[in-house]
GROMACS .gro file of N, CA and C in nm:
model
  489
    1MET      N    1  11.621  12.481   6.328
    1MET     CA    2  11.697  12.364   6.327
    1MET      C    3  11.621  12.260   6.255
    2ASN      N    4  11.694  12.173   6.190
    2ASN     CA    5  11.640  12.058   6.116
    2ASN      C    6  11.589  11.955   6.214
    3PRO      N    7  11.463  11.907   6.200
    3PRO     CA    8  11.408  11.811   6.297
    3PRO      C    9  11.482  11.679   6.287
    4LYS      N   10  11.538  11.643   6.177
    4LYS     CA   11  11.614  11.522   6.163
    4LYS      C   12  11.751  11.530   6.249
    5THR      N   13  11.806  11.647   6.241
    5THR     CA   14  11.927  11.670   6.326
    5THR      C   15  11.898  11.658   6.469
    6ILE      N   16  11.788  11.723   6.510
    6ILE     CA   17  11.745  11.722   6.648
    6ILE      C   18  11.721  11.581   6.694
    7SER      N   19  11.649  11.504   6.616
    7SER     CA   20  11.615  11.360   6.657
    7SER      C   21  11.741  11.275   6.660
    8LYS      N   22  11.836  11.302   6.590
    8LYS     CA   23  11.961  11.220   6.591
    8LYS      C   24  12.044  11.258   6.713
    9ASN      N   25  12.044  11.387   6.762
    9ASN     CA   26  12.135  11.432   6.860
    9ASN      C   27  12.070  11.446   7.003
   10TYR      N   28  11.936  11.443   7.005
   10TYR     CA   29  11.867  11.457   7.131
   10TYR      C   30  11.781  11.335   7.155
   11LEU      N   31  11.733  11.325   7.285
   11LEU     CA   32  11.645  11.212   7.323
   11LEU      C   33  11.505  11.259   7.353
   12ASP      N   34  11.409  11.172   7.332
   12ASP     CA   35  11.271  11.203   7.352
   12ASP      C   36  11.233  11.179   7.502
   13ALA      N   37  11.195  11.288   7.572
   13ALA     CA   38  11.159  11.276   7.713
   13ALA      C   39  11.047  11.178   7.747
   14HIS      N   40  10.948  11.166   7.655
   14HIS     CA   41  10.841  11.076   7.669
   14HIS      C   42  10.889  10.923   7.667
   15VAL      N   43  10.976  10.902   7.579
   15VAL     CA   44  11.041  10.766   7.569
   15VAL      C   45  11.118  10.740   7.695
   16ILE      N   46  11.189  10.830   7.752
   16ILE     CA   47  11.271  10.813   7.870
   16ILE      C   48  11.173  10.785   7.989
   17ARG      N   49  11.065  10.857   7.995
   17ARG     CA   50  10.968  10.833   8.110
   17ARG      C   51  10.897  10.691   8.101
   18LEU      N   52  10.877  10.650   7.975
   18LEU     CA   53  10.823  10.516   7.961
   18LEU      C   54  10.928  10.408   7.988
   19VAL      N   55  11.049  10.429   7.960
   19VAL     CA   56  11.157  10.344   7.998
   19VAL      C   57  11.168  10.333   8.153
   20ALA      N   58  11.158  10.445   8.219
   20ALA     CA   59  11.159  10.451   8.369
   20ALA      C   60  11.045  10.369   8.421
   21LEU      N   61  10.930  10.377   8.367
   21LEU     CA   62  10.817  10.292   8.411
   21LEU      C   63  10.852  10.145   8.389
   22GLN      N   64  10.907  10.109   8.282
   22GLN     CA   65  10.948   9.972   8.263
   22GLN      C   66  11.052   9.923   8.364
   23VAL      N   67  11.144  10.014   8.401
   23VAL     CA   68  11.251   9.985   8.495
   23VAL      C   69  11.186   9.956   8.628
   24ILE      N   70  11.085  10.036   8.668
   24ILE     CA   71  11.014  10.008   8.789
   24ILE      C   72  10.961   9.875   8.795
   25ILE      N   73  10.887   9.835   8.685
   25ILE     CA   74  10.823   9.702   8.681
   25ILE      C   75  10.920   9.593   8.686
   26ILE      N   76  11.026   9.604   8.610
   26ILE     CA   77  11.127   9.491   8.600
   26ILE      C   78  11.200   9.483   8.736
   27THR      N   79  11.240   9.595   8.789
   27THR     CA   80  11.314   9.594   8.923
   27THR      C   81  11.228   9.541   9.026
   28THR      N   82  11.100   9.574   9.041
   28THR     CA   83  11.007   9.524   9.134
   28THR      C   84  10.991   9.375   9.122
   29PHE      N   85  10.980   9.323   8.993
   29PHE     CA   86  10.970   9.185   8.971
   29PHE      C   87  11.095   9.116   9.014
   30THR      N   88  11.215   9.171   8.978
   30THR     CA   89  11.336   9.120   9.017
   30THR      C   90  11.354   9.097   9.163
   31LEU      N   91  11.325   9.199   9.239
   31LEU     CA   92  11.336   9.204   9.384
   31LEU      C   93  11.236   9.099   9.450
   32TYR      N   94  11.115   9.102   9.393
   32TYR     CA   95  11.010   9.021   9.448
   32TYR      C   96  11.044   8.863   9.427
   33SER      N   97  11.089   8.835   9.312
   33SER     CA   98  11.111   8.697   9.268
   33SER      C   99  11.261   8.648   9.291
   34LYS      N  100  11.344   8.750   9.312
   34LYS     CA  101  11.482   8.722   9.318
   34LYS      C  102  11.537   8.659   9.189
   35ASN      N  103  11.480   8.701   9.080
   35ASN     CA  104  11.515   8.640   8.947
   35ASN      C  105  11.636   8.705   8.892
   36LEU      N  106  11.741   8.621   8.877
   36LEU     CA  107  11.874   8.668   8.836
   36LEU      C  108  11.862   8.705   8.684
   37TYR      N  109  11.778   8.634   8.606
   37TYR     CA  110  11.777   8.669   8.465
   37TYR      C  111  11.722   8.805   8.435
   38SER      N  112  11.617   8.843   8.508
   38SER     CA  113  11.561   8.984   8.491
   38SER      C  114  11.667   9.088   8.540
   39ALA      N  115  11.739   9.052   8.643
   39ALA     CA  116  11.843   9.146   8.689
   39ALA      C  117  11.954   9.163   8.580
   40ILE      N  118  11.993   9.049   8.520
   40ILE     CA  119  12.092   9.061   8.412
   40ILE      C  120  12.034   9.140   8.292
   41PHE      N  121  11.913   9.116   8.254
   41PHE     CA  122  11.843   9.187   8.143
   41PHE      C  123  11.852   9.337   8.172
   42LEU      N  124  11.806   9.377   8.292
   42LEU     CA  125  11.808   9.515   8.329
   42LEU      C  126  11.950   9.580   8.326
   43THR      N  127  12.048   9.509   8.369
   43THR     CA  128  12.187   9.557   8.364
   43THR      C  129  12.228   9.573   8.219
   44LEU      N  130  12.199   9.476   8.133
   44LEU     CA  131  12.236   9.489   7.995
   44LEU      C  132  12.166   9.606   7.924
   45ASP      N  133  12.038   9.621   7.959
   45ASP     CA  134  11.960   9.729   7.903
   45ASP      C  135  12.018   9.866   7.946
   46PHE      N  136  12.054   9.883   8.066
   46PHE     CA  137  12.117  10.006   8.110
   46PHE      C  138  12.255  10.028   8.044
   47ALA      N  139  12.331   9.917   8.030
   47ALA     CA  140  12.462   9.929   7.958
   47ALA      C  141  12.446   9.976   7.817
   48ILE      N  142  12.344   9.923   7.746
   48ILE     CA  143  12.312   9.963   7.612
   48ILE      C  144  12.286  10.112   7.600
   49ARG      N  145  12.201  10.157   7.693
   49ARG     CA  146  12.161  10.296   7.686
   49ARG      C  147  12.272  10.394   7.729
   50ALA      N  148  12.346  10.344   7.832
   50ALA     CA  149  12.457  10.431   7.882
   50ALA      C  150  12.574  10.443   7.794
   51PHE      N  151  12.612  10.333   7.727
   51PHE     CA  152  12.751  10.322   7.663
   51PHE      C  153  12.737  10.310   7.511
   52THR      N  154  12.617  10.309   7.456
   52THR     CA  155  12.608  10.300   7.304
   52THR      C  156  12.505  10.398   7.259
   53THR      N  157  12.492  10.413   7.126
   53THR     CA  158  12.395  10.502   7.071
   53THR      C  159  12.278  10.422   7.020
   54ILE      N  160  12.284  10.289   7.023
   54ILE     CA  161  12.168  10.218   6.965
   54ILE      C  162  12.058  10.206   7.074
   55PRO      N  163  11.935  10.200   7.031
   55PRO     CA  164  11.829  10.181   7.130
   55PRO      C  165  11.829  10.047   7.202
   56SER      N  166  11.811  10.063   7.330
   56SER     CA  167  11.797   9.940   7.415
   56SER      C  168  11.660   9.875   7.392
   57PRO      N  169  11.646   9.748   7.437
   57PRO     CA  170  11.515   9.686   7.415
   57PRO      C  171  11.408   9.763   7.486
   58LEU      N  172  11.430   9.818   7.605
   58LEU     CA  173  11.326   9.896   7.674
   58LEU      C  174  11.294  10.027   7.597
   59ALA      N  175  11.401  10.088   7.544
   59ALA     CA  176  11.379  10.208   7.472
   59ALA      C  177  11.306  10.180   7.337
   60PHE      N  178  11.334  10.067   7.281
   60PHE     CA  179  11.266  10.025   7.155
   60PHE      C  180  11.116  10.014   7.181
   61ILE      N  181  11.080   9.946   7.291
   61ILE     CA  182  10.939   9.924   7.325
   61ILE      C  183  10.871  10.064   7.356
   62ALA      N  184  10.943  10.149   7.429
   62ALA     CA  185  10.891  10.278   7.459
   62ALA      C  186  10.869  10.368   7.336
   63LYS      N  187  10.963  10.356   7.234
   63LYS     CA  188  10.943  10.432   7.112
   63LYS      C  189  10.825  10.382   7.034
   64ILE      N  190  10.805  10.251   7.034
   64ILE     CA  191  10.683  10.195   6.963
   64ILE      C  192  10.552  10.251   7.037
   65LEU      N  193  10.557  10.244   7.163
   65LEU     CA  194  10.437  10.294   7.241
   65LEU      C  195  10.404  10.443   7.215
   66THR      N  196  10.513  10.527   7.214
   66THR     CA  197  10.492  10.667   7.185
   66THR      C  198  10.443  10.696   7.042
   67ARG      N  199  10.493  10.612   6.954
   67ARG     CA  200  10.447  10.630   6.814
   67ARG      C  201  10.293  10.593   6.803
   68LYS      N  202  10.263  10.469   6.860
   68LYS     CA  203  10.123  10.426   6.858
   68LYS      C  204  10.036  10.525   6.921
   69ALA      N  205  10.075  10.587   7.030
   69ALA     CA  206   9.988  10.684   7.102
   69ALA      C  207  10.002  10.825   7.039
   70ARG      N  208  10.075  10.838   6.931
   70ARG     CA  209  10.091  10.961   6.858
   70ARG      C  210  10.130  11.081   6.954
   71ILE      N  211  10.222  11.048   7.039
   71ILE     CA  212  10.279  11.147   7.137
   71ILE      C  213  10.383  11.227   7.062
   72LYS      N  214  10.374  11.361   7.060
   72LYS     CA  215  10.471  11.445   6.996
   72LYS      C  216  10.600  11.441   7.080
   73PRO      N  217  10.711  11.429   7.015
   73PRO     CA  218  10.842  11.414   7.086
   73PRO      C  219  10.871  11.549   7.162
   74LYS      N  220  10.931  11.529   7.278
   74LYS     CA  221  10.985  11.647   7.352
   74LYS      C  222  11.135  11.615   7.370
   75TRP      N  223  11.219  11.696   7.303
   75TRP     CA  224  11.359  11.665   7.289
   75TRP      C  225  11.433  11.726   7.417
   76VAL      N  226  11.525  11.639   7.464
   76VAL     CA  227  11.607  11.672   7.581
   76VAL      C  228  11.760  11.647   7.542
   77PHE      N  229  11.846  11.717   7.615
   77PHE     CA  230  11.987  11.709   7.594
   77PHE      C  231  12.041  11.577   7.652
   78PRO      N  232  12.111  11.494   7.569
   78PRO     CA  233  12.151  11.357   7.612
   78PRO      C  234  12.243  11.333   7.718
   79PRO      N  235  12.353  11.415   7.733
   79PRO     CA  236  12.461  11.380   7.829
   79PRO      C  237  12.407  11.357   7.967
   80PRO      N  238  12.319  11.435   8.028
   80PRO     CA  239  12.270  11.406   8.165
   80PRO      C  240  12.194  11.272   8.172
   81LYS      N  241  12.121  11.252   8.064
   81LYS     CA  242  12.037  11.121   8.063
   81LYS      C  243  12.135  10.996   8.050
   82LYS      N  244  12.239  11.018   7.963
   82LYS     CA  245  12.341  10.908   7.951
   82LYS      C  246  12.404  10.882   8.084
   83PHE      N  247  12.435  10.987   8.164
   83PHE     CA  248  12.501  10.974   8.294
   83PHE      C  249  12.402  10.905   8.391
   84ALA      N  250  12.271  10.941   8.380
   84ALA     CA  251  12.178  10.872   8.463
   84ALA      C  252  12.165  10.729   8.429
   85ALA      N  253  12.170  10.694   8.304
   85ALA     CA  254  12.170  10.553   8.266
   85ALA      C  255  12.296  10.481   8.309
   86ALA      N  256  12.405  10.552   8.312
   86ALA     CA  257  12.527  10.485   8.371
   86ALA      C  258  12.516  10.459   8.520
   87LEU      N  259  12.447  10.552   8.592
   87LEU     CA  260  12.414  10.530   8.735
   87LEU      C  261  12.323  10.409   8.747
   88GLY      N  262  12.223  10.402   8.660
   88GLY     CA  263  12.124  10.291   8.664
   88GLY      C  264  12.195  10.164   8.627
   89PHE      N  265  12.294  10.161   8.543
   89PHE     CA  266  12.374  10.044   8.513
   89PHE      C  267  12.453  10.002   8.641
   90THR      N  268  12.508  10.101   8.715
   90THR     CA  269  12.581  10.061   8.834
   90THR      C  270  12.491  10.004   8.938
   91PHE      N  271  12.370  10.065   8.956
   91PHE     CA  272  12.275  10.009   9.051
   91PHE      C  273  12.230   9.870   9.008
   92SER      N  274  12.189   9.848   8.886
   92SER     CA  275  12.144   9.720   8.848
   92SER      C  276  12.258   9.618   8.847
   93LEU      N  277  12.377   9.655   8.818
   93LEU     CA  278  12.485   9.566   8.824
   93LEU      C  279  12.509   9.515   8.976
   94LEU      N  280  12.503   9.621   9.065
   94LEU     CA  281  12.511   9.590   9.206
   94LEU      C  282  12.393   9.489   9.253
   95ILE      N  283  12.279   9.512   9.209
   95ILE     CA  284  12.169   9.431   9.238
   95ILE      C  285  12.190   9.290   9.189
   96THR      N  286  12.242   9.280   9.066
   96THR     CA  287  12.276   9.141   9.007
   96THR      C  288  12.384   9.075   9.096
   97LEU      N  289  12.486   9.145   9.129
   97LEU     CA  290  12.594   9.091   9.205
   97LEU      C  291  12.539   9.053   9.345
   98MET      N  292  12.464   9.124   9.411
   98MET     CA  293  12.407   9.095   9.544
   98MET      C  294  12.319   8.977   9.540
   99LEU      N  295  12.241   8.967   9.428
   99LEU     CA  296  12.151   8.846   9.420
   99LEU      C  297  12.238   8.723   9.398
  100THR      N  298  12.349   8.727   9.323
  100THR     CA  299  12.431   8.610   9.302
  100THR      C  300  12.502   8.570   9.430
  101ARG      N  301  12.528   8.664   9.519
  101ARG     CA  302  12.592   8.636   9.647
  101ARG      C  303  12.488   8.607   9.756
  102ASP      N  304  12.362   8.616   9.718
  102ASP     CA  305  12.252   8.589   9.821
  102ASP      C  306  12.249   8.695   9.928
  103TYR      N  307  12.289   8.820   9.898
  103TYR     CA  308  12.274   8.931   9.987
  103TYR      C  309  12.141   9.001   9.955
  104VAL      N  310  12.027   8.938   9.993
  104VAL     CA  311  11.902   8.982   9.951
  104VAL      C  312  11.868   9.124  10.008
  105VAL      N  313  11.899   9.146  10.133
  105VAL     CA  314  11.863   9.266  10.194
  105VAL      C  315  11.938   9.383  10.127
  106VAL      N  316  12.056   9.367  10.098
  106VAL     CA  317  12.138   9.471  10.023
  106VAL      C  318  12.079   9.488   9.889
  107SER      N  319  12.039   9.385   9.820
  107SER     CA  320  11.975   9.402   9.682
  107SER      C  321  11.846   9.478   9.702
  108TYR      N  322  11.766   9.453   9.806
  108TYR     CA  323  11.643   9.527   9.832
  108TYR      C  324  11.672   9.679   9.849
  109ILE      N  325  11.773   9.712   9.926
  109ILE     CA  326  11.804   9.854   9.948
  109ILE      C  327  11.848   9.922   9.821
  110ILE      N  328  11.932   9.858   9.750
  110ILE     CA  329  11.981   9.921   9.622
  110ILE      C  330  11.870   9.925   9.524
  111GLY      N  331  11.786   9.817   9.510
  111GLY     CA  332  11.673   9.817   9.422
  111GLY      C  333  11.571   9.924   9.459
  112SER      N  334  11.552   9.945   9.584
  112SER     CA  335  11.455  10.046   9.629
  112SER      C  336  11.497  10.179   9.586
  113ILE      N  337  11.627  10.209   9.593
  113ILE     CA  338  11.683  10.339   9.556
  113ILE      C  339  11.652  10.354   9.398
  114LEU      N  340  11.683  10.256   9.322
  114LEU     CA  341  11.664  10.252   9.178
  114LEU      C  342  11.518  10.270   9.145
  115ILE      N  343  11.429  10.205   9.215
  115ILE     CA  344  11.286  10.221   9.195
  115ILE      C  345  11.238  10.361   9.222
  116PHE      N  346  11.291  10.419   9.339
  116PHE     CA  347  11.254  10.550   9.372
  116PHE      C  348  11.295  10.654   9.265
  117CYS      N  349  11.426  10.639   9.219
  117CYS     CA  350  11.471  10.734   9.113
  117CYS      C  351  11.390  10.717   8.984
  118ALA      N  352  11.361  10.595   8.948
  118ALA     CA  353  11.283  10.571   8.825
  118ALA      C  354  11.142  10.623   8.843
  119LEU      N  355  11.084  10.612   8.963
  119LEU     CA  356  10.954  10.660   8.991
  119LEU      C  357  10.945  10.819   8.976
  120LEU      N  358  11.046  10.882   9.028
  120LEU     CA  359  11.050  11.027   9.019
  120LEU      C  360  11.062  11.069   8.863
  121GLU      N  361  11.140  10.992   8.790
  121GLU     CA  362  11.153  11.025   8.643
  121GLU      C  363  11.023  10.999   8.576
  122SER      N  364  10.963  10.883   8.597
  122SER     CA  365  10.840  10.842   8.529
  122SER      C  366  10.719  10.928   8.562
  123VAL      N  367  10.695  10.954   8.687
  123VAL     CA  368  10.577  11.025   8.733
  123VAL      C  369  10.589  11.175   8.731
  124PHE      N  370  10.702  11.231   8.780
  124PHE     CA  371  10.716  11.369   8.802
  124PHE      C  372  10.814  11.437   8.708
  125ASN      N  373  10.887  11.354   8.613
  125ASN     CA  374  10.983  11.407   8.523
  125ASN      C  375  11.098  11.470   8.595
  126ILE      N  376  11.140  11.409   8.713
  126ILE     CA  377  11.257  11.456   8.789
  126ILE      C  378  11.361  11.351   8.777
  127CYS      N  379  11.470  11.386   8.713
  127CYS     CA  380  11.582  11.298   8.694
  127CYS      C  381  11.688  11.316   8.788
  128ILE      N  382  11.705  11.232   8.886
  128ILE     CA  383  11.805  11.244   8.987
  128ILE      C  384  11.944  11.233   8.935
  129GLY      N  385  11.969  11.139   8.832
  129GLY     CA  386  12.091  11.127   8.766
  129GLY      C  387  12.135  11.253   8.693
  130CYS      N  388  12.033  11.327   8.638
  130CYS     CA  389  12.061  11.452   8.573
  130CYS      C  390  12.111  11.560   8.675
  131TYR      N  391  12.045  11.559   8.782
  131TYR     CA  392  12.093  11.653   8.894
  131TYR      C  393  12.232  11.622   8.934
  132ALA      N  394  12.261  11.489   8.951
  132ALA     CA  395  12.398  11.448   8.982
  132ALA      C  396  12.493  11.489   8.873
  133TYR      N  397  12.455  11.473   8.746
  133TYR     CA  398  12.541  11.520   8.641
  133TYR      C  399  12.574  11.671   8.652
  134ASN      N  400  12.468  11.753   8.674
  134ASN     CA  401  12.486  11.891   8.688
  134ASN      C  402  12.566  11.931   8.809
  135TRP      N  403  12.564  11.856   8.912
  135TRP     CA  404  12.643  11.887   9.037
  135TRP      C  405  12.789  11.833   9.026
  136ILE      N  406  12.806  11.724   8.960
  136ILE     CA  407  12.940  11.657   8.959
  136ILE      C  408  13.011  11.674   8.819
  137VAL      N  409  12.952  11.629   8.715
  137VAL     CA  410  13.022  11.623   8.581
  137VAL      C  411  13.033  11.763   8.511
  138ALA      N  412  12.924  11.839   8.510
  138ALA     CA  413  12.919  11.960   8.439
  138ALA      C  414  13.026  12.061   8.493
  139PRO      N  415  13.040  12.072   8.629
  139PRO     CA  416  13.152  12.164   8.677
  139PRO      C  417  13.296  12.117   8.631
  140ILE      N  418  13.312  11.987   8.632
  140ILE     CA  419  13.448  11.937   8.590
  140ILE      C  420  13.465  11.966   8.448
  141LEU      N  421  13.361  11.950   8.363
  141LEU     CA  422  13.378  11.971   8.212
  141LEU      C  423  13.394  12.120   8.190
  142ASN      N  424  13.324  12.211   8.272
  142ASN     CA  425  13.342  12.356   8.256
  142ASN      C  426  13.487  12.397   8.293
  143ARG      N  427  13.545  12.343   8.399
  143ARG     CA  428  13.675  12.373   8.437
  143ARG      C  429  13.784  12.331   8.328
  144ARG      N  430  13.758  12.209   8.275
  144ARG     CA  431  13.838  12.161   8.169
  144ARG      C  432  13.835  12.248   8.043
  145ASN      N  433  13.712  12.290   8.003
  145ASN     CA  434  13.688  12.374   7.887
  145ASN      C  435  13.748  12.513   7.913
  146ALA      N  436  13.738  12.563   8.032
  146ALA     CA  437  13.787  12.695   8.065
  146ALA      C  438  13.943  12.691   8.058
  147ALA      N  439  14.001  12.586   8.093
  147ALA     CA  440  14.149  12.572   8.089
  147ALA      C  441  14.205  12.564   7.944
  148THR      N  442  14.126  12.506   7.859
  148THR     CA  443  14.173  12.485   7.725
  148THR      C  444  14.137  12.608   7.630
  149VAL      N  445  14.038  12.689   7.667
  149VAL     CA  446  14.001  12.798   7.581
  149VAL      C  447  14.090  12.918   7.609
  150LYS      N  448  14.152  12.964   7.502
  150LYS     CA  449  14.238  13.081   7.507
  150LYS      C  450  14.160  13.207   7.505
  151PRO      N  451  14.184  13.301   7.584
  151PRO     CA  452  14.110  13.431   7.591
  151PRO      C  453  14.155  13.505   7.473
  152LYS      N  454  14.056  13.580   7.418
  152LYS     CA  455  14.083  13.672   7.302
  152LYS      C  456  14.166  13.788   7.345
  153LYS      N  457  14.239  13.840   7.248
  153LYS     CA  458  14.335  13.958   7.275
  153LYS      C  459  14.250  14.083   7.330
  154LYS      N  460  14.136  14.103   7.270
  154LYS     CA  461  14.052  14.210   7.305
  154LYS      C  462  14.019  14.206   7.455
  155SER      N  463  13.979  14.091   7.504
  155SER     CA  464  13.934  14.074   7.637
  155SER      C  465  14.052  14.091   7.732
  156ILE      N  466  14.172  14.056   7.685
  156ILE     CA  467  14.301  14.070   7.778
  156ILE      C  468  14.329  14.222   7.784
  157GLN      N  469  14.316  14.292   7.669
  157GLN     CA  470  14.343  14.439   7.674
  157GLN      C  471  14.242  14.508   7.754
  158GLN      N  472  14.110  14.463   7.753
  158GLN     CA  473  14.007  14.527   7.836
  158GLN      C  474  14.042  14.503   7.982
  159ALA      N  475  14.088  14.381   8.012
  159ALA     CA  476  14.124  14.356   8.159
  159ALA      C  477  14.233  14.442   8.201
  160GLU      N  478  14.337  14.462   8.114
  160GLU     CA  479  14.448  14.547   8.158
  160GLU      C  480  14.411  14.685   8.177
  161THR      N  481  14.315  14.743   8.099
  161THR     CA  482  14.274  14.880   8.115
  161THR      C  483  14.197  14.901   8.241
  162ILE      N  484  14.125  14.793   8.285
  162ILE     CA  485  14.050  14.804   8.410
  162ILE      C  486  14.141  14.809   8.522
  163VAL      N  487  14.246  14.728   8.520
  163VAL     CA  488  14.346  14.719   8.634
  163VAL      C  489  14.429  14.847   8.624
   0.00000   0.00000   0.00000
């Protein structure tokens, strides 16, 4: 495969792990200080990563750090990571909304879940959102693809001879 094609279609796992570390730091700061601006920034960053193909500010910083450290890219399949970013967007949006309504305890609970998931990604390379993708989204996509794919004549004839 052409490395340029891979880099355009896949994501670097090292960049993702550094982004997760930044999410831990920003979310902790947000919950500790109840800073609405950092919550909004985190929500926008997740939105950019989940719903666009351009690098988010946190991903941009992580890419610079991996280049400076000369870390060789480790390419991963994007859809599960995009789904995880969409979940992160949902969590950070909920944190932002709870802080605006002064539901501090609820924002702590939601933020703690986000921090825990980001910690697993950053330290142990365990993506909870990716597992959720494989449990929820992938089976739905497989069913949809199976319904639209027409079986070949040869396989139909083989099935008839077996019966």
